JSON list of N, CA, C and O in Angstrom, two decimals:
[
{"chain": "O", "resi": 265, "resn": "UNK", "atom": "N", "xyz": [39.84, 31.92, -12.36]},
{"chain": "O", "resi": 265, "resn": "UNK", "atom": "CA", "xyz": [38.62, 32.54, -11.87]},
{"chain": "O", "resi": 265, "resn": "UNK", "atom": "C", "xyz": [38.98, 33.36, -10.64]},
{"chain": "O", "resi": 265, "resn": "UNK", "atom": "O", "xyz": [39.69, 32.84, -9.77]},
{"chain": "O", "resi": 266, "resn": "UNK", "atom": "N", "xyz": [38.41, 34.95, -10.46]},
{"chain": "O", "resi": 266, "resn": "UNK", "atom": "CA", "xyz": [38.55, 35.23, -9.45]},
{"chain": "O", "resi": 266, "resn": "UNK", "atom": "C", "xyz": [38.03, 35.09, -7.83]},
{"chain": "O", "resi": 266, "resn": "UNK", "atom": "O", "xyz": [36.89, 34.69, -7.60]},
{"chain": "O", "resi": 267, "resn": "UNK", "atom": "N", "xyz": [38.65, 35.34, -7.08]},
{"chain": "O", "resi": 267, "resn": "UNK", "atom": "CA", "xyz": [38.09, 34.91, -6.30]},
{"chain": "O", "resi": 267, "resn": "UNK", "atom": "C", "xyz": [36.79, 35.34, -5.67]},
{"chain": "O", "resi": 267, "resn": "UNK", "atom": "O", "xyz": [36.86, 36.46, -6.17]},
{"chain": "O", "resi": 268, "resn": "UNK", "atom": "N", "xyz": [35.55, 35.39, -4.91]},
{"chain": "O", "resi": 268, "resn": "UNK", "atom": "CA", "xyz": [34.51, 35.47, -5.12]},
{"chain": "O", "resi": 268, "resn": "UNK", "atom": "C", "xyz": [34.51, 36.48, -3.57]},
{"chain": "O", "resi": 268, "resn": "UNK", "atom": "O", "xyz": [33.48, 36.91, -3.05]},
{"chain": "O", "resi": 269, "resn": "UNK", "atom": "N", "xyz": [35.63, 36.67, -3.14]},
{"chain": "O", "resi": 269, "resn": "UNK", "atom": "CA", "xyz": [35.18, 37.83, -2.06]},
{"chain": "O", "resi": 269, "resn": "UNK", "atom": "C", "xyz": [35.57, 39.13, -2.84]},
{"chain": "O", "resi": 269, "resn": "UNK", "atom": "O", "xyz": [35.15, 40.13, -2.24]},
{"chain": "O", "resi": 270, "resn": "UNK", "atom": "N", "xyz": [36.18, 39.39, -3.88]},
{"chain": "O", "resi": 270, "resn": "UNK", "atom": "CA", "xyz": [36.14, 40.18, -4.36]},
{"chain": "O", "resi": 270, "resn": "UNK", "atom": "C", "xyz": [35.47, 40.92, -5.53]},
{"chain": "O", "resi": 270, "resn": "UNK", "atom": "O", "xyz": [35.84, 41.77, -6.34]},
{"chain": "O", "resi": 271, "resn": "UNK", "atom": "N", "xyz": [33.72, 39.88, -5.17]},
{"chain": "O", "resi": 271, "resn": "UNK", "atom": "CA", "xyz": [32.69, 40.91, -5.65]},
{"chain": "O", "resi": 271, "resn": "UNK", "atom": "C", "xyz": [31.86, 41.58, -5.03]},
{"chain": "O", "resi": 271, "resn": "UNK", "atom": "O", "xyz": [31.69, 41.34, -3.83]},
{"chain": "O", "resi": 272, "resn": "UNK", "atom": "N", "xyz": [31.45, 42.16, -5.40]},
{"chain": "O", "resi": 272, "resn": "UNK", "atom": "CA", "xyz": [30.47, 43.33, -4.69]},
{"chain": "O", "resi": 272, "resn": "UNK", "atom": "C", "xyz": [29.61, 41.95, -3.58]},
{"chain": "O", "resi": 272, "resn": "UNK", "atom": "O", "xyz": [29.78, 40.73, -3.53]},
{"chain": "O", "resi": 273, "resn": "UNK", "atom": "N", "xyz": [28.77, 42.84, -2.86]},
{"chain": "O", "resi": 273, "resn": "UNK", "atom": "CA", "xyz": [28.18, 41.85, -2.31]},
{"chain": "O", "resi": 273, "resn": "UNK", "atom": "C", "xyz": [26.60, 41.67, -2.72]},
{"chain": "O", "resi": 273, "resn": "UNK", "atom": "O", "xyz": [25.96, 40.85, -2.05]},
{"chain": "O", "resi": 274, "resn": "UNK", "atom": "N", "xyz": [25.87, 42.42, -3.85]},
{"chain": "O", "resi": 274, "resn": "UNK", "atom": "CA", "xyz": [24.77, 42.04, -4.80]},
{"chain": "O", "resi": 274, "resn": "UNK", "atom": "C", "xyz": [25.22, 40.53, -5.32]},
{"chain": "O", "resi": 274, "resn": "UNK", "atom": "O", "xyz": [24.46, 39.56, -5.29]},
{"chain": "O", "resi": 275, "resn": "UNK", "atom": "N", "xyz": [26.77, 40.50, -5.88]},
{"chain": "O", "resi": 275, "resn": "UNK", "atom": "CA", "xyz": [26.93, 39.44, -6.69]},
{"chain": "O", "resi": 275, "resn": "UNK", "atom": "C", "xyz": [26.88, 38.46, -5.70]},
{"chain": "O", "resi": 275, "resn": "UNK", "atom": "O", "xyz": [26.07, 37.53, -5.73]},
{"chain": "O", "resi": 276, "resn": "UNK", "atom": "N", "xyz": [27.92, 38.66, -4.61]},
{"chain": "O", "resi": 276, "resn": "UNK", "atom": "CA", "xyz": [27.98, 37.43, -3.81]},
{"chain": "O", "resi": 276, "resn": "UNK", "atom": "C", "xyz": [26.68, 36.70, -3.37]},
{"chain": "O", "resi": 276, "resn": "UNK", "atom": "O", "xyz": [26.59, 35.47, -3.35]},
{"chain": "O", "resi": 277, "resn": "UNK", "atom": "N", "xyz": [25.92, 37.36, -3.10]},
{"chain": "O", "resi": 277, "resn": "UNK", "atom": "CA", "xyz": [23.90, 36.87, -2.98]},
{"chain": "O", "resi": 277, "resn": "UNK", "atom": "C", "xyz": [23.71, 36.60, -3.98]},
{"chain": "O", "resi": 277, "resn": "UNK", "atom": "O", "xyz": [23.28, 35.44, -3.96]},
{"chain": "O", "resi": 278, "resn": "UNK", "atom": "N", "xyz": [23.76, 36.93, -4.90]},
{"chain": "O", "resi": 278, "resn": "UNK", "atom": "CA", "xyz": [23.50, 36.47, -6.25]},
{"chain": "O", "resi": 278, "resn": "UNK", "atom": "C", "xyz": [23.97, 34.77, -6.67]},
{"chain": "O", "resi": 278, "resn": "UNK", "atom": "O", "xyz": [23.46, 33.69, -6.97]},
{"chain": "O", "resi": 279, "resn": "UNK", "atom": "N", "xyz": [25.12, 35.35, -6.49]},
{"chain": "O", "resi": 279, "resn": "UNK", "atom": "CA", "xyz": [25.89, 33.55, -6.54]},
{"chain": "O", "resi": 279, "resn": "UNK", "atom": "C", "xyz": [25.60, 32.57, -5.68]},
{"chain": "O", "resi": 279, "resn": "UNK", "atom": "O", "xyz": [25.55, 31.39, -6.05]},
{"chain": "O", "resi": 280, "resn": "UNK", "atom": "N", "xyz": [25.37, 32.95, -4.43]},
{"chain": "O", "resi": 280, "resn": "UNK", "atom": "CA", "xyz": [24.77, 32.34, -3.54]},
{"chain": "O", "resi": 280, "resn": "UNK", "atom": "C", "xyz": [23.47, 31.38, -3.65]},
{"chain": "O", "resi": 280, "resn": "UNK", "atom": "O", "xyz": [23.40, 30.17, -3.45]},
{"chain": "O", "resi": 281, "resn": "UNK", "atom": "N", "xyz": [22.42, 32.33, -4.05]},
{"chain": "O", "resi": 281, "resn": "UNK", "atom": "CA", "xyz": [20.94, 31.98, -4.39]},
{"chain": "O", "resi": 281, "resn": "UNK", "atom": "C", "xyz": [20.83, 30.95, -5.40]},
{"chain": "O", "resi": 281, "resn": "UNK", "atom": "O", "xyz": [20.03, 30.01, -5.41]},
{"chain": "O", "resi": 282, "resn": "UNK", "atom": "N", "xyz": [22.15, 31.37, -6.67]},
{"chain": "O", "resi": 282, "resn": "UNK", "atom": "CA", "xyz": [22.06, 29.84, -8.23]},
{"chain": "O", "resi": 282, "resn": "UNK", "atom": "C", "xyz": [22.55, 28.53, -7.33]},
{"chain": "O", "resi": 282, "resn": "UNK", "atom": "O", "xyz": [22.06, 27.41, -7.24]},
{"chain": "O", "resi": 283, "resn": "UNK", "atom": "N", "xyz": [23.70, 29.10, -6.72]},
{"chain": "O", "resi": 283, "resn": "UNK", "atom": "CA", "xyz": [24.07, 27.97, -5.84]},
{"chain": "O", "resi": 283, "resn": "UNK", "atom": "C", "xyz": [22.94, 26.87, -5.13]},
{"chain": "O", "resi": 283, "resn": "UNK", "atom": "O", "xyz": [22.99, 25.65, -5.23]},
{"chain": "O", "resi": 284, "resn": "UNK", "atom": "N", "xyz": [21.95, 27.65, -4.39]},
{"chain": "O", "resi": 284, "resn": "UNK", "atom": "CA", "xyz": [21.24, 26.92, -3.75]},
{"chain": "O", "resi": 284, "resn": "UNK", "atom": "C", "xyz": [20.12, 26.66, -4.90]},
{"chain": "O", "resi": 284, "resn": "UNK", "atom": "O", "xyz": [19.56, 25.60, -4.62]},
{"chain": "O", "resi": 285, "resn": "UNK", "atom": "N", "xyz": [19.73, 27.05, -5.75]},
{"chain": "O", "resi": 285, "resn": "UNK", "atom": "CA", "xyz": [18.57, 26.91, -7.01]},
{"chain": "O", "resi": 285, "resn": "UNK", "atom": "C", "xyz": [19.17, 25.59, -7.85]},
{"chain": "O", "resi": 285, "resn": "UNK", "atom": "O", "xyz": [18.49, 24.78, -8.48]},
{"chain": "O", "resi": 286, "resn": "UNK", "atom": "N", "xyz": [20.84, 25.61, -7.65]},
{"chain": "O", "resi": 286, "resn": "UNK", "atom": "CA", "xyz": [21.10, 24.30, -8.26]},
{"chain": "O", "resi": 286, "resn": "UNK", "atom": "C", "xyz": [21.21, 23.03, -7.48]},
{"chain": "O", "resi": 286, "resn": "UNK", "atom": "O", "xyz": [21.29, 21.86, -7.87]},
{"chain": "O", "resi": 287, "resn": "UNK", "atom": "N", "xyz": [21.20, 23.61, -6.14]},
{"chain": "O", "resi": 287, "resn": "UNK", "atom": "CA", "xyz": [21.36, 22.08, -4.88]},
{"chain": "O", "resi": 287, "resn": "UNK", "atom": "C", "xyz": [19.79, 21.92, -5.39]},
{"chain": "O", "resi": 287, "resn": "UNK", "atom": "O", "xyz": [19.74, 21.27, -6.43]},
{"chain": "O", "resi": 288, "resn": "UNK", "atom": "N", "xyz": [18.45, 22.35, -4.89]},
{"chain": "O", "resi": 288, "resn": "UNK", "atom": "CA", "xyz": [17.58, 22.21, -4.81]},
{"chain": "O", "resi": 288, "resn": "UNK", "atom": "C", "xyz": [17.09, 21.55, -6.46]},
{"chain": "O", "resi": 288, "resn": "UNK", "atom": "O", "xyz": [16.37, 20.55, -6.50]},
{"chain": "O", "resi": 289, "resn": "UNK", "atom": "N", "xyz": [17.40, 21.99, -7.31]},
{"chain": "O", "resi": 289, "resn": "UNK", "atom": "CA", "xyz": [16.91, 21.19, -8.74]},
{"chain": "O", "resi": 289, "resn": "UNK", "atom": "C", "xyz": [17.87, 19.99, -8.49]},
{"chain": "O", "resi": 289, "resn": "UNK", "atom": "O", "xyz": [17.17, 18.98, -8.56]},
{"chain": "O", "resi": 290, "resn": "UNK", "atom": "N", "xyz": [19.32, 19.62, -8.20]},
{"chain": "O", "resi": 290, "resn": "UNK", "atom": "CA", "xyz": [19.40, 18.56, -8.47]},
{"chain": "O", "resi": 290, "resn": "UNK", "atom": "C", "xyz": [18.55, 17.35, -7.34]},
{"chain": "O", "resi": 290, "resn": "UNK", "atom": "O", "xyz": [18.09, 16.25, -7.63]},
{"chain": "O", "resi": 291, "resn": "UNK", "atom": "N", "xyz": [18.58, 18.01, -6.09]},
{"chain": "O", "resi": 291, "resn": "UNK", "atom": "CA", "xyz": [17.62, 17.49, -5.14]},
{"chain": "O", "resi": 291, "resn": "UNK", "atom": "C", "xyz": [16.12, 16.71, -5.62]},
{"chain": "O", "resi": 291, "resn": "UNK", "atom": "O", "xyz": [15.52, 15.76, -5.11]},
{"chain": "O", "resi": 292, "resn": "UNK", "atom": "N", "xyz": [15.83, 17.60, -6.89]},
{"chain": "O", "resi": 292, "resn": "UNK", "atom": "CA", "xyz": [14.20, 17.19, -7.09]},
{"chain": "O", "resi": 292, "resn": "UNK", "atom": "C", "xyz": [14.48, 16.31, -8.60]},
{"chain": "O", "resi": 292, "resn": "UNK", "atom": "O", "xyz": [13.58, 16.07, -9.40]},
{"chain": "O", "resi": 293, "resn": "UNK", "atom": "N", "xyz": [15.75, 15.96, -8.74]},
{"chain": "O", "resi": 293, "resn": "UNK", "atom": "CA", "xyz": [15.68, 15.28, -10.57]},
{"chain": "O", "resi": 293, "resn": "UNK", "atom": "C", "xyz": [15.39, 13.95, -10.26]},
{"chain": "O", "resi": 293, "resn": "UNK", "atom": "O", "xyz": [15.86, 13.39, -9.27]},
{"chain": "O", "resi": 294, "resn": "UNK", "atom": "N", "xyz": [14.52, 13.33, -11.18]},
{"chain": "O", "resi": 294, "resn": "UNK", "atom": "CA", "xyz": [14.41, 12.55, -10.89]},
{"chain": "O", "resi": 294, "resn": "UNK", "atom": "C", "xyz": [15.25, 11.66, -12.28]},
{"chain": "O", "resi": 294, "resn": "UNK", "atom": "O", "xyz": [16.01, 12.52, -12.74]},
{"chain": "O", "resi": 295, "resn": "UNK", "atom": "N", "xyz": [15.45, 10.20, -13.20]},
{"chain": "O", "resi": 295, "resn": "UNK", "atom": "CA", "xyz": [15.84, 9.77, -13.76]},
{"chain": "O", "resi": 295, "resn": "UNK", "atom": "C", "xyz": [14.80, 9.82, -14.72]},
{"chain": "O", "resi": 295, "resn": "UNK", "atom": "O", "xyz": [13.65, 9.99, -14.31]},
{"chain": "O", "resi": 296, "resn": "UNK", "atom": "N", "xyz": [15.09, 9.68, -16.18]},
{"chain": "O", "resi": 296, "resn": "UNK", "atom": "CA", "xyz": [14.27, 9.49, -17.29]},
{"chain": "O", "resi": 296, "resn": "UNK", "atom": "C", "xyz": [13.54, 8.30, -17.41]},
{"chain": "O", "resi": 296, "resn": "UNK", "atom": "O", "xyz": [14.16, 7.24, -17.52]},
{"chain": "O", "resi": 297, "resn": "UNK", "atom": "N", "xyz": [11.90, 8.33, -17.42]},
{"chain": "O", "resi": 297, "resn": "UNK", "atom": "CA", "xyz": [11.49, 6.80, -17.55]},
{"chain": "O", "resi": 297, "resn": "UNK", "atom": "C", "xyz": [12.04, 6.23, -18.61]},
{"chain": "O", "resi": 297, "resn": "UNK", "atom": "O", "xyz": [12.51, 6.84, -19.58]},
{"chain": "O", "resi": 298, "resn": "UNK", "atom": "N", "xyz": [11.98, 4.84, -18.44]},
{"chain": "O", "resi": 298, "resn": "UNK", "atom": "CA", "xyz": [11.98, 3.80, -19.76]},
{"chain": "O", "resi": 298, "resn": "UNK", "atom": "C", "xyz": [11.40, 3.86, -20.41]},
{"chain": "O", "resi": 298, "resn": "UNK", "atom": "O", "xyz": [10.21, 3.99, -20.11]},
{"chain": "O", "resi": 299, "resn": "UNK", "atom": "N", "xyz": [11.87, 3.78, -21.94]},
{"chain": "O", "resi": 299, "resn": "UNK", "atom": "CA", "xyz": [11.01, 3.99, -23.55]},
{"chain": "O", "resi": 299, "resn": "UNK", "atom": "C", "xyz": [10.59, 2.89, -23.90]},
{"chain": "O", "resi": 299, "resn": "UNK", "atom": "O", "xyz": [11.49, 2.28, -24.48]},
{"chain": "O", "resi": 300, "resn": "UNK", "atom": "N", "xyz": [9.57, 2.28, -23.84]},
{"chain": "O", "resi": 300, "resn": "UNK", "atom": "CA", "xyz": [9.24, 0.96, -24.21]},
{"chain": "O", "resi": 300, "resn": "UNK", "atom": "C", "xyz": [9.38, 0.95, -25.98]},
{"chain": "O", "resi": 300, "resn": "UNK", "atom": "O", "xyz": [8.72, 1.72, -26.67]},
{"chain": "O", "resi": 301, "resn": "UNK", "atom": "N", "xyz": [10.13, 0.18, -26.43]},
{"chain": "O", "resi": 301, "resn": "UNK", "atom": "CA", "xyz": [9.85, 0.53, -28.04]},
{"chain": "O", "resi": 301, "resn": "UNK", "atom": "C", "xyz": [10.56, 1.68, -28.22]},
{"chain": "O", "resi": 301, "resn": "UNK", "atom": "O", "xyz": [10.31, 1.96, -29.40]},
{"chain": "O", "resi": 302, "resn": "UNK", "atom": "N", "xyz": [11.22, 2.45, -27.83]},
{"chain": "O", "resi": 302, "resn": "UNK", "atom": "CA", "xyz": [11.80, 3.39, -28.68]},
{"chain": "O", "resi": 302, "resn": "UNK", "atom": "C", "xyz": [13.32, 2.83, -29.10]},
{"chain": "O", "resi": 302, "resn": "UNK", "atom": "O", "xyz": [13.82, 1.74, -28.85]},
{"chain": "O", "resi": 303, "resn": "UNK", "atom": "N", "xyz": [13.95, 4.14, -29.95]},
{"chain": "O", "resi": 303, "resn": "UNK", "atom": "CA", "xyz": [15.05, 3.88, -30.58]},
{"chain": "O", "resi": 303, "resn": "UNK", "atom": "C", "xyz": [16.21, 3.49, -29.31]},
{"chain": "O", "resi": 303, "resn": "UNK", "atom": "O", "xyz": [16.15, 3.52, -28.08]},
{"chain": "O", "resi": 304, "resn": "UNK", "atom": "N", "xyz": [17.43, 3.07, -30.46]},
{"chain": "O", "resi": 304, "resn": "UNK", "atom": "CA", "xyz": [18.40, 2.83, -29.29]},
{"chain": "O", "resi": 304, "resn": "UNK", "atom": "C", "xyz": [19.50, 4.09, -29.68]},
{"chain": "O", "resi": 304, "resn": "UNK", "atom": "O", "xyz": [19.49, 4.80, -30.69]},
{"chain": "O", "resi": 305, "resn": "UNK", "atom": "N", "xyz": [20.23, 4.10, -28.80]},
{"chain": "O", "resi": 305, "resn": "UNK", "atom": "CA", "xyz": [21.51, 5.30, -28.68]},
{"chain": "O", "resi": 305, "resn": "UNK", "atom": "C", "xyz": [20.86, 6.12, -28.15]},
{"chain": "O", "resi": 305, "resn": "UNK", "atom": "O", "xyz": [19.76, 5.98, -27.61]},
{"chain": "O", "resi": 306, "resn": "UNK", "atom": "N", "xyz": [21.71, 7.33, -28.30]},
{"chain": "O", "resi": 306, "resn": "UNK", "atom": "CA", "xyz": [21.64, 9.02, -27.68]},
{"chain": "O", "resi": 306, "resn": "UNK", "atom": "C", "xyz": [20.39, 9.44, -27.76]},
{"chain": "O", "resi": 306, "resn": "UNK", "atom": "O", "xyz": [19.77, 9.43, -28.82]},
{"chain": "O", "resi": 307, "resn": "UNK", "atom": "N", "xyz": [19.92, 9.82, -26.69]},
{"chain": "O", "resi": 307, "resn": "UNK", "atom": "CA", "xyz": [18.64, 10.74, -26.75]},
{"chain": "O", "resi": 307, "resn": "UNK", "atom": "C", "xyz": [18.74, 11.63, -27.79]},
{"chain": "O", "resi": 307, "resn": "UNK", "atom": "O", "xyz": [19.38, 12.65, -27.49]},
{"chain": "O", "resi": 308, "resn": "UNK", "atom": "N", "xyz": [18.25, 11.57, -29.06]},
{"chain": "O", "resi": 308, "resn": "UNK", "atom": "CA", "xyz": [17.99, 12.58, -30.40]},
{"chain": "O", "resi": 308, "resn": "UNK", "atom": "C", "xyz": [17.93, 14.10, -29.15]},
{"chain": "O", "resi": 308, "resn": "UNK", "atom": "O", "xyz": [18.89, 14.79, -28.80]},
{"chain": "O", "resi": 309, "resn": "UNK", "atom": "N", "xyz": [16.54, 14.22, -28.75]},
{"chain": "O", "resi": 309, "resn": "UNK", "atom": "CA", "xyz": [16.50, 15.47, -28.46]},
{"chain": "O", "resi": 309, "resn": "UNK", "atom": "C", "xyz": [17.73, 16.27, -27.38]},
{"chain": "O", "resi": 309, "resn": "UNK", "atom": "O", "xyz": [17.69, 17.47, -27.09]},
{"chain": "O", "resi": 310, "resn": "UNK", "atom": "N", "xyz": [18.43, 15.63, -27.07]},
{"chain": "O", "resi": 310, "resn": "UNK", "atom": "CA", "xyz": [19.41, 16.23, -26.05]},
{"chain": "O", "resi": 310, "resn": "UNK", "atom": "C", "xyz": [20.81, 16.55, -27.20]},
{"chain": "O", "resi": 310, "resn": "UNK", "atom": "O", "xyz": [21.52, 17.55, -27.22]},
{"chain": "O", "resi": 311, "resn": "UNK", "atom": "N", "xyz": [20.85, 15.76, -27.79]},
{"chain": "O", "resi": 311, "resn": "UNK", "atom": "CA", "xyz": [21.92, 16.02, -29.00]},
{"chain": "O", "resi": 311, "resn": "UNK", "atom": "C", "xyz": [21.58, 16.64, -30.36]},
{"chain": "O", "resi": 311, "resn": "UNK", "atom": "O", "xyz": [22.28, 16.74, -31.36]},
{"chain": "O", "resi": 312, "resn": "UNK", "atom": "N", "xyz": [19.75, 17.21, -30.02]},
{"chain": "O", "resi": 312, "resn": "UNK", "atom": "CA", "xyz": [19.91, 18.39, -31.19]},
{"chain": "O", "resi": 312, "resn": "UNK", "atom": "C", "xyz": [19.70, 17.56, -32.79]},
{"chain": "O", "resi": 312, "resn": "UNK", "atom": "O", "xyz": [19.76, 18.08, -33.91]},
{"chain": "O", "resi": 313, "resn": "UNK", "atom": "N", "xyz": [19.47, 16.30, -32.47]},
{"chain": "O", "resi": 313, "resn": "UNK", "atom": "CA", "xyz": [19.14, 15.95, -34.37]},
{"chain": "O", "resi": 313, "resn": "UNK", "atom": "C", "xyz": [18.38, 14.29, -34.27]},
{"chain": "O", "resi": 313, "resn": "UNK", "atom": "O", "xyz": [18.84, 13.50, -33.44]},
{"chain": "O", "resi": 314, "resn": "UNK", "atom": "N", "xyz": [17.54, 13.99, -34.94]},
{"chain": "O", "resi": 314, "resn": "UNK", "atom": "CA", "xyz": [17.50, 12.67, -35.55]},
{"chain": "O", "resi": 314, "resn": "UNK", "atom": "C", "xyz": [17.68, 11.78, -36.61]},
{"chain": "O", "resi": 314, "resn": "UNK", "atom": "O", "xyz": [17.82, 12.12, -37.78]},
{"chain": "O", "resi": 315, "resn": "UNK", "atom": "N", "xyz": [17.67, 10.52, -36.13]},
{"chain": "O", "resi": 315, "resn": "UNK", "atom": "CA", "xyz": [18.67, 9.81, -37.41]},
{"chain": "O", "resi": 315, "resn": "UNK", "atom": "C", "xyz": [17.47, 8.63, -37.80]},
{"chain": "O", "resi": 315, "resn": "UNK", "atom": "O", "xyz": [17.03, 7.84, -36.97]},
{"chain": "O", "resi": 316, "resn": "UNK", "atom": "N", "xyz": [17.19, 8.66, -38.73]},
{"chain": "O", "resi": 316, "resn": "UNK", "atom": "CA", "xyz": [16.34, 7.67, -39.41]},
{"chain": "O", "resi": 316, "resn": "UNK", "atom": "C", "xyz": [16.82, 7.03, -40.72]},
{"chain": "O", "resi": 316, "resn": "UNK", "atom": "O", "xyz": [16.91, 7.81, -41.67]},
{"chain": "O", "resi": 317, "resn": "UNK", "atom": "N", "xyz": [17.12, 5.83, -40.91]},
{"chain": "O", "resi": 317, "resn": "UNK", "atom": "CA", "xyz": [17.84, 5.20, -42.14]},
{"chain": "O", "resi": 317, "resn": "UNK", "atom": "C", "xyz": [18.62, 5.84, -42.57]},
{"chain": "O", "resi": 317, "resn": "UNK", "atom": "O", "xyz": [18.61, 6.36, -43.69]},
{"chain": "O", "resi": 318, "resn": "UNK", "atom": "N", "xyz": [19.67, 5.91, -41.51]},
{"chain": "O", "resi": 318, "resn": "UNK", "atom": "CA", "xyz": [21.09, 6.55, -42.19]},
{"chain": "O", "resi": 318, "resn": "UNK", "atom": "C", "xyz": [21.36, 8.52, -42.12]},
{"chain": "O", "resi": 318, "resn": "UNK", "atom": "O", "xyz": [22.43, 9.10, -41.93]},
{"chain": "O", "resi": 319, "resn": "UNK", "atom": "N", "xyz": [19.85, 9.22, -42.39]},
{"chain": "O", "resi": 319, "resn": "UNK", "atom": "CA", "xyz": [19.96, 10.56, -42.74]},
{"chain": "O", "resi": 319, "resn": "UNK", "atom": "C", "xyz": [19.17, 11.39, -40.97]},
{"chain": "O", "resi": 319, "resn": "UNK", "atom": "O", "xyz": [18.09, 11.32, -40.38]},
{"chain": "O", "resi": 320, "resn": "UNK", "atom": "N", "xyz": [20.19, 11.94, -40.81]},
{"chain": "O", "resi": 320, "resn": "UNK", "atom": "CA", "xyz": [20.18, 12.94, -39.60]},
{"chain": "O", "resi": 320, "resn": "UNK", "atom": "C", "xyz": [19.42, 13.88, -39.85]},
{"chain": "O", "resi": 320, "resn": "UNK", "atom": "O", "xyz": [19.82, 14.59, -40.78]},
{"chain": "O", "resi": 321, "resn": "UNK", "atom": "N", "xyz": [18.39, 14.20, -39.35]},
{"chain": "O", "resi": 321, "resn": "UNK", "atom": "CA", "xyz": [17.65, 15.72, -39.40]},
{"chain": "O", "resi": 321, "resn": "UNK", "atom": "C", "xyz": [17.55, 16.14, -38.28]},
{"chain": "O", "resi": 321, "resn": "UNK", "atom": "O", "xyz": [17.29, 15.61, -37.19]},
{"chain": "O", "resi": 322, "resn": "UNK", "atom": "N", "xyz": [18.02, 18.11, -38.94]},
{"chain": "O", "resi": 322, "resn": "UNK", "atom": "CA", "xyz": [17.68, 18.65, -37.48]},
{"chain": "O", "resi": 322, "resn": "UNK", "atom": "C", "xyz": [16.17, 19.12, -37.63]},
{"chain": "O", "resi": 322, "resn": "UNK", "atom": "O", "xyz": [15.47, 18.71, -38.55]},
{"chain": "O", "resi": 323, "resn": "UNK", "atom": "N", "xyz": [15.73, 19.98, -36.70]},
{"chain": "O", "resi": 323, "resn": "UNK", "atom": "CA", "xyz": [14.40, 20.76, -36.58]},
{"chain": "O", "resi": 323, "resn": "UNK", "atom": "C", "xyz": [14.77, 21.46, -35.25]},
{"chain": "O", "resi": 323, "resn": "UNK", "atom": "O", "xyz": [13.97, 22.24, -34.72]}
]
């Protein structure tokens, strides 16, 4: 990766600002509540499919 003084300086503000947009979101995450009753394993929706008796569907 190059090094970051050798972008313009739009980019360098630029990079700057995600930088702080990502301190500040991880600042505000909070943890996933507990599923009372739900399935066990991988969150289906974060991995894109569900599995019910054996057969995976996406949507």
């Amino acid at each position: 990766m190059s090094d970051k003084t050798d972008l313009p300086p739009a980019a360098q503000r630029a990079l700057a600002e995600a930088e702080d947009r990502r301190r500040a979101a991880e600042a505000d995450a909070q943890p996933l509540p507990v599923e009372l009753g739900g399935r066990k394993g991988p969150e289906p929706v974060r991995y894109g499919d569900w599995e019910k008796k054996g057969l995976a569907i996406d949507f």
